[in-house]
């Protein structure tokens, strides 16, 4: 512990929904219970679906939005690098929190998620990093109060565990009121609820064609022990993620086939 009830001296916050998103405001409230010094470095606009992308061919512009609060014209990954290597270079953060995302990041979705991508970038830079997401039901209000109430104790518990050098954490909160949350489970990634992607072709008022990409959802139930099964049963899921994604079984079958 650091300074009484605090677990860190400085925490860097980012997200993929943009600097003005309500989930980031929720994360600021969460972080205030965990560290005396909070920095916000977040995208100027929604960057959902940008995964681990870094802007290697475009300049980044930074605008100060308040004390230790900055908007960046780039991806969540850009924001993490900007925060750690430039804005906070003299005193880097002890912890990076990304979120709170509007919607869960489960299974295969973590590959595309900018929320998770920011945490993976923090892992690359050697700083303990956690992605946080709040499941919600379409056409219903997002239960930000659940993440706000539950996240501080979850993060405190996770910081006590030995994971930071090898992985980042993906935490998902269920679509339940705080008092109905049924505990916390350590989970595997699983397949999740992502069923694929589709394209809708349309024509604009000037008779020009444009195309809208959207993700499709699956109605299948994921295996027991996965993050999807956990949050759908009312639990908080915590999954350690790393860059290594080699399918060992397929690798061995391919090697055997070449013999």
Coordinates of C-alpha atoms in Angstrom, one line a residue:
X1 CA 0.0 0.0 0.0
X2 CA 1.1 3.6 -0.6
X3 CA 0.2 6.5 1.7
X4 CA -2.5 4.9 3.8
X5 CA -5.4 3.6 1.8
X6 CA -3.8 4.4 -1.6
X7 CA -2.2 1.6 -3.7
X8 CA -0.3 3.9 -6.1
X9 CA 1.3 7.4 -6.2
X10 CA 0.3 8.2 -9.8
X11 CA -2.3 6.6 -12.0
X12 CA -2.7 7.2 -15.7
X13 CA -6.2 6.9 -17.1
X14 CA -7.3 6.5 -20.7
X15 CA -10.1 4.9 -22.7
X16 CA -11.3 4.3 -26.3
X17 CA -14.7 6.1 -26.0
X18 CA -13.2 9.5 -26.0
X19 CA -12.2 12.0 -23.3
X20 CA -15.7 13.3 -22.8
X21 CA -17.2 9.8 -22.3
X22 CA -19.2 9.1 -19.1
X23 CA -17.2 5.9 -18.5
X24 CA -14.0 8.0 -18.2
X25 CA -15.7 10.3 -15.7
X26 CA -16.6 7.1 -13.7
X27 CA -13.0 5.9 -13.9
X28 CA -11.8 9.2 -12.5
X29 CA -14.0 8.7 -9.5
X30 CA -12.6 5.1 -9.1
X31 CA -9.0 6.2 -9.4
X32 CA -9.4 9.0 -6.8
X33 CA -9.9 6.3 -4.2
X34 CA -6.7 4.5 -5.3
X35 CA -4.0 7.3 -5.7
X36 CA -3.5 10.9 -4.8
X37 CA -2.3 11.9 -8.3
X38 CA -4.5 11.2 -11.3
X39 CA -3.5 11.9 -14.9
X40 CA -6.0 11.6 -17.8
X41 CA -4.6 11.2 -21.4
X42 CA -7.4 10.1 -23.6
X43 CA -8.5 10.3 -27.3
X44 CA -10.2 13.5 -28.5
X45 CA -12.9 11.3 -30.2
X46 CA -14.3 7.8 -30.1
X47 CA -11.6 5.3 -31.0
X48 CA -13.5 2.1 -30.4
X49 CA -12.2 -0.9 -32.4
X50 CA -8.7 0.5 -32.8
X51 CA -7.1 -2.4 -30.8
X52 CA -3.4 -1.8 -30.2
X53 CA -3.0 0.6 -33.1
X54 CA -0.3 3.3 -32.9
X55 CA -0.1 6.3 -35.2
X56 CA 3.2 5.8 -36.9
X57 CA 2.5 7.9 -40.0
X58 CA 0.5 10.9 -38.6
X59 CA 1.5 13.6 -36.1
X60 CA -0.2 13.6 -32.7
X61 CA -1.6 16.8 -31.3
X62 CA -2.2 17.3 -27.6
X63 CA -4.7 19.7 -26.0
X64 CA -4.7 20.4 -22.3
X65 CA -8.2 20.1 -20.9
X66 CA -7.4 20.9 -17.3
X67 CA -4.9 20.1 -14.6
X68 CA -3.2 16.7 -15.5
X69 CA -5.9 16.2 -18.2
X70 CA -5.1 16.0 -21.9
X71 CA -6.8 15.1 -25.1
X72 CA -4.9 13.4 -27.9
X73 CA -5.7 13.2 -31.6
X74 CA -4.8 9.5 -31.7
X75 CA -5.6 6.0 -30.5
X76 CA -5.8 4.7 -27.0
X77 CA -2.3 3.2 -27.5
X78 CA -1.0 6.6 -28.6
X79 CA -2.4 8.1 -25.4
X80 CA -0.6 5.6 -23.3
X81 CA 2.7 6.2 -25.0
X82 CA 2.2 10.0 -24.9
X83 CA 1.4 9.8 -21.2
X84 CA 4.2 7.5 -20.1
X85 CA 7.0 8.7 -22.4
X86 CA 6.2 12.4 -22.7
X87 CA 3.7 14.0 -20.4
X88 CA 4.7 11.9 -17.3
X89 CA 8.2 11.1 -18.4
X90 CA 9.9 12.5 -15.3
X91 CA 7.6 10.6 -13.0
X92 CA 5.9 7.7 -14.8
X93 CA 2.6 6.2 -13.5
X94 CA 2.6 3.3 -11.2
X95 CA -0.6 1.9 -12.7
X96 CA -2.6 2.4 -15.9
X97 CA -6.4 2.0 -16.0
X98 CA -8.3 2.0 -19.3
X99 CA -12.1 2.5 -19.5
X100 CA -14.6 2.2 -18.1
X101 CA -15.8 1.0 -21.5
X102 CA -19.4 1.3 -22.5
X103 CA -20.1 -2.4 -23.1
X104 CA -18.2 -5.5 -22.2
X105 CA -15.0 -6.7 -23.8
X106 CA -15.3 -10.5 -23.9
X107 CA -13.6 -13.2 -25.8
X108 CA -12.6 -12.4 -29.3
X109 CA -13.7 -8.8 -28.9
X110 CA -10.6 -8.2 -26.8
X111 CA -8.5 -8.5 -30.0
X112 CA -10.3 -5.5 -31.5
X113 CA -10.9 -3.5 -28.3
X114 CA -9.2 -0.1 -28.0
X115 CA -9.8 -0.3 -24.2
X116 CA -7.9 -3.6 -24.0
X117 CA -5.4 -2.3 -26.6
X118 CA -4.4 0.6 -24.2
X119 CA -3.8 -1.9 -21.4
X120 CA -1.7 -4.1 -23.8
X121 CA 0.3 -1.0 -24.7
X122 CA 0.9 -0.3 -21.0
X123 CA 2.2 -3.9 -20.7
X124 CA 4.6 -3.2 -23.6
X125 CA 6.0 -0.2 -21.6
X126 CA 6.4 -2.3 -18.5
X127 CA 3.7 -0.7 -16.4
X128 CA 0.9 -2.7 -14.6
X129 CA -2.2 -2.1 -16.7
X130 CA -5.9 -2.9 -16.4
X131 CA -8.8 -2.6 -18.8
X132 CA -12.3 -2.1 -17.3
X133 CA -15.6 -2.6 -19.1
X134 CA -19.3 -2.4 -18.1
X135 CA -21.8 -4.8 -19.6
X136 CA -25.1 -3.2 -20.5
X137 CA -28.4 -4.1 -22.1
X138 CA -29.3 -2.4 -25.4
X139 CA -31.9 0.4 -24.9
X140 CA -31.3 0.4 -21.2
X141 CA -29.2 2.8 -19.1
X142 CA -25.6 1.8 -18.5
X143 CA -25.0 0.8 -14.9
X144 CA -22.0 3.1 -14.3
X145 CA -22.8 2.9 -10.6
X146 CA -21.9 -0.8 -10.6
X147 CA -18.4 -0.2 -11.9
X148 CA -18.0 2.9 -9.6
X149 CA -18.9 0.9 -6.5
X150 CA -17.2 -2.4 -7.3
X151 CA -14.0 -1.5 -9.2
X152 CA -12.0 0.0 -6.3
X153 CA -12.0 -3.2 -4.2
X154 CA -11.5 -5.4 -7.3
X155 CA -8.4 -3.4 -8.3
X156 CA -7.0 -3.4 -4.8
X157 CA -7.3 -7.2 -4.7
X158 CA -5.7 -7.6 -8.1
X159 CA -2.8 -5.3 -7.3
X160 CA -1.9 -7.7 -4.4
X161 CA -1.4 -10.5 -6.9
X162 CA 1.7 -11.2 -8.9
X163 CA 0.7 -10.6 -12.6
X164 CA 2.0 -7.2 -13.7
X165 CA 5.2 -8.3 -15.4
X166 CA 3.7 -11.0 -17.5
X167 CA 0.2 -9.8 -18.5
X168 CA -2.4 -7.0 -18.4
X169 CA -5.8 -7.6 -16.8
X170 CA -9.2 -7.5 -18.5
X171 CA -12.0 -6.8 -16.0
X172 CA -15.7 -6.9 -16.9
X173 CA -18.6 -5.9 -14.7
X174 CA -22.0 -7.5 -15.0
X175 CA -25.2 -5.7 -15.9
X176 CA -26.5 -5.8 -12.4
X177 CA -26.9 -3.2 -9.6
X178 CA -23.9 -3.1 -7.2
X179 CA -25.7 -5.0 -4.5
X180 CA -26.6 -7.8 -6.9
X181 CA -23.1 -8.5 -8.1
X182 CA -22.3 -12.1 -7.2
X183 CA -18.6 -11.9 -6.4
X184 CA -15.4 -12.1 -8.5
X185 CA -13.9 -14.9 -10.5
X186 CA -10.6 -15.3 -12.3
X187 CA -11.5 -16.4 -15.8
X188 CA -10.1 -17.4 -19.2
X189 CA -10.8 -15.4 -22.4
X190 CA -13.1 -17.9 -24.2
X191 CA -14.8 -17.2 -27.5
X192 CA -17.2 -14.5 -26.3
X193 CA -20.3 -13.3 -28.1
X194 CA -18.7 -11.9 -31.2
X195 CA -20.2 -13.7 -34.2
X196 CA -18.6 -11.8 -37.1
X197 CA -18.7 -8.6 -39.1
X198 CA -21.0 -7.3 -41.8
X199 CA -21.1 -4.4 -44.3
X200 CA -24.1 -2.2 -45.1
X201 CA -23.9 -0.3 -48.4
X202 CA -25.7 3.0 -48.6
X203 CA -25.9 6.1 -50.8
X204 CA -25.4 9.7 -49.5
X205 CA -27.5 12.8 -50.6
X206 CA -24.9 13.5 -53.3
X207 CA -25.4 10.0 -54.8
X208 CA -22.1 8.8 -53.6
X209 CA -21.7 5.3 -52.2
X210 CA -20.6 4.7 -48.6
X211 CA -20.3 1.6 -46.5
X212 CA -20.9 1.0 -42.8
X213 CA -19.2 -1.8 -41.0
X214 CA -20.8 -3.4 -37.9
X215 CA -20.1 -6.4 -35.7
X216 CA -22.6 -9.2 -35.3
X217 CA -23.3 -11.0 -32.1
X218 CA -23.7 -14.7 -31.3
X219 CA -26.4 -16.1 -29.2
X220 CA -24.3 -19.1 -28.1
X221 CA -23.3 -19.6 -24.5
X222 CA -19.6 -19.7 -23.7
X223 CA -18.0 -22.4 -21.7
X224 CA -17.9 -22.4 -17.9
X225 CA -14.9 -20.6 -16.5
X226 CA -14.8 -18.0 -19.3
X227 CA -15.3 -14.3 -18.8
X228 CA -18.6 -14.3 -20.8
X229 CA -20.1 -17.1 -18.6
X230 CA -19.0 -15.2 -15.5
X231 CA -20.5 -11.8 -16.3
X232 CA -23.8 -13.3 -17.6
X233 CA -24.1 -15.0 -14.3
X234 CA -23.7 -11.8 -12.4
X235 CA -20.1 -12.0 -11.5
X236 CA -17.1 -9.7 -12.1
X237 CA -14.6 -11.4 -14.5
X238 CA -10.9 -10.9 -14.4
X239 CA -8.8 -12.4 -17.2
X240 CA -5.0 -12.0 -17.5
X241 CA -4.0 -11.3 -21.2
X242 CA -0.7 -11.4 -22.9
X243 CA 0.7 -10.8 -26.4
X244 CA 1.6 -14.5 -27.0
X245 CA -1.4 -16.0 -28.8
X246 CA 0.2 -19.1 -30.4
X247 CA -2.2 -22.0 -30.8
X248 CA 0.0 -24.8 -29.5
X249 CA -2.3 -27.6 -30.6
X250 CA -2.5 -26.3 -34.2
X251 CA 1.2 -25.7 -34.2
X252 CA 2.0 -29.2 -33.2
X253 CA -0.4 -30.7 -35.8
X254 CA 1.2 -28.6 -38.6
X255 CA 4.7 -29.7 -37.5
X256 CA 3.6 -33.3 -37.5
X257 CA 2.0 -33.0 -40.9
X258 CA 5.3 -31.8 -42.4
X259 CA 7.2 -34.8 -41.2

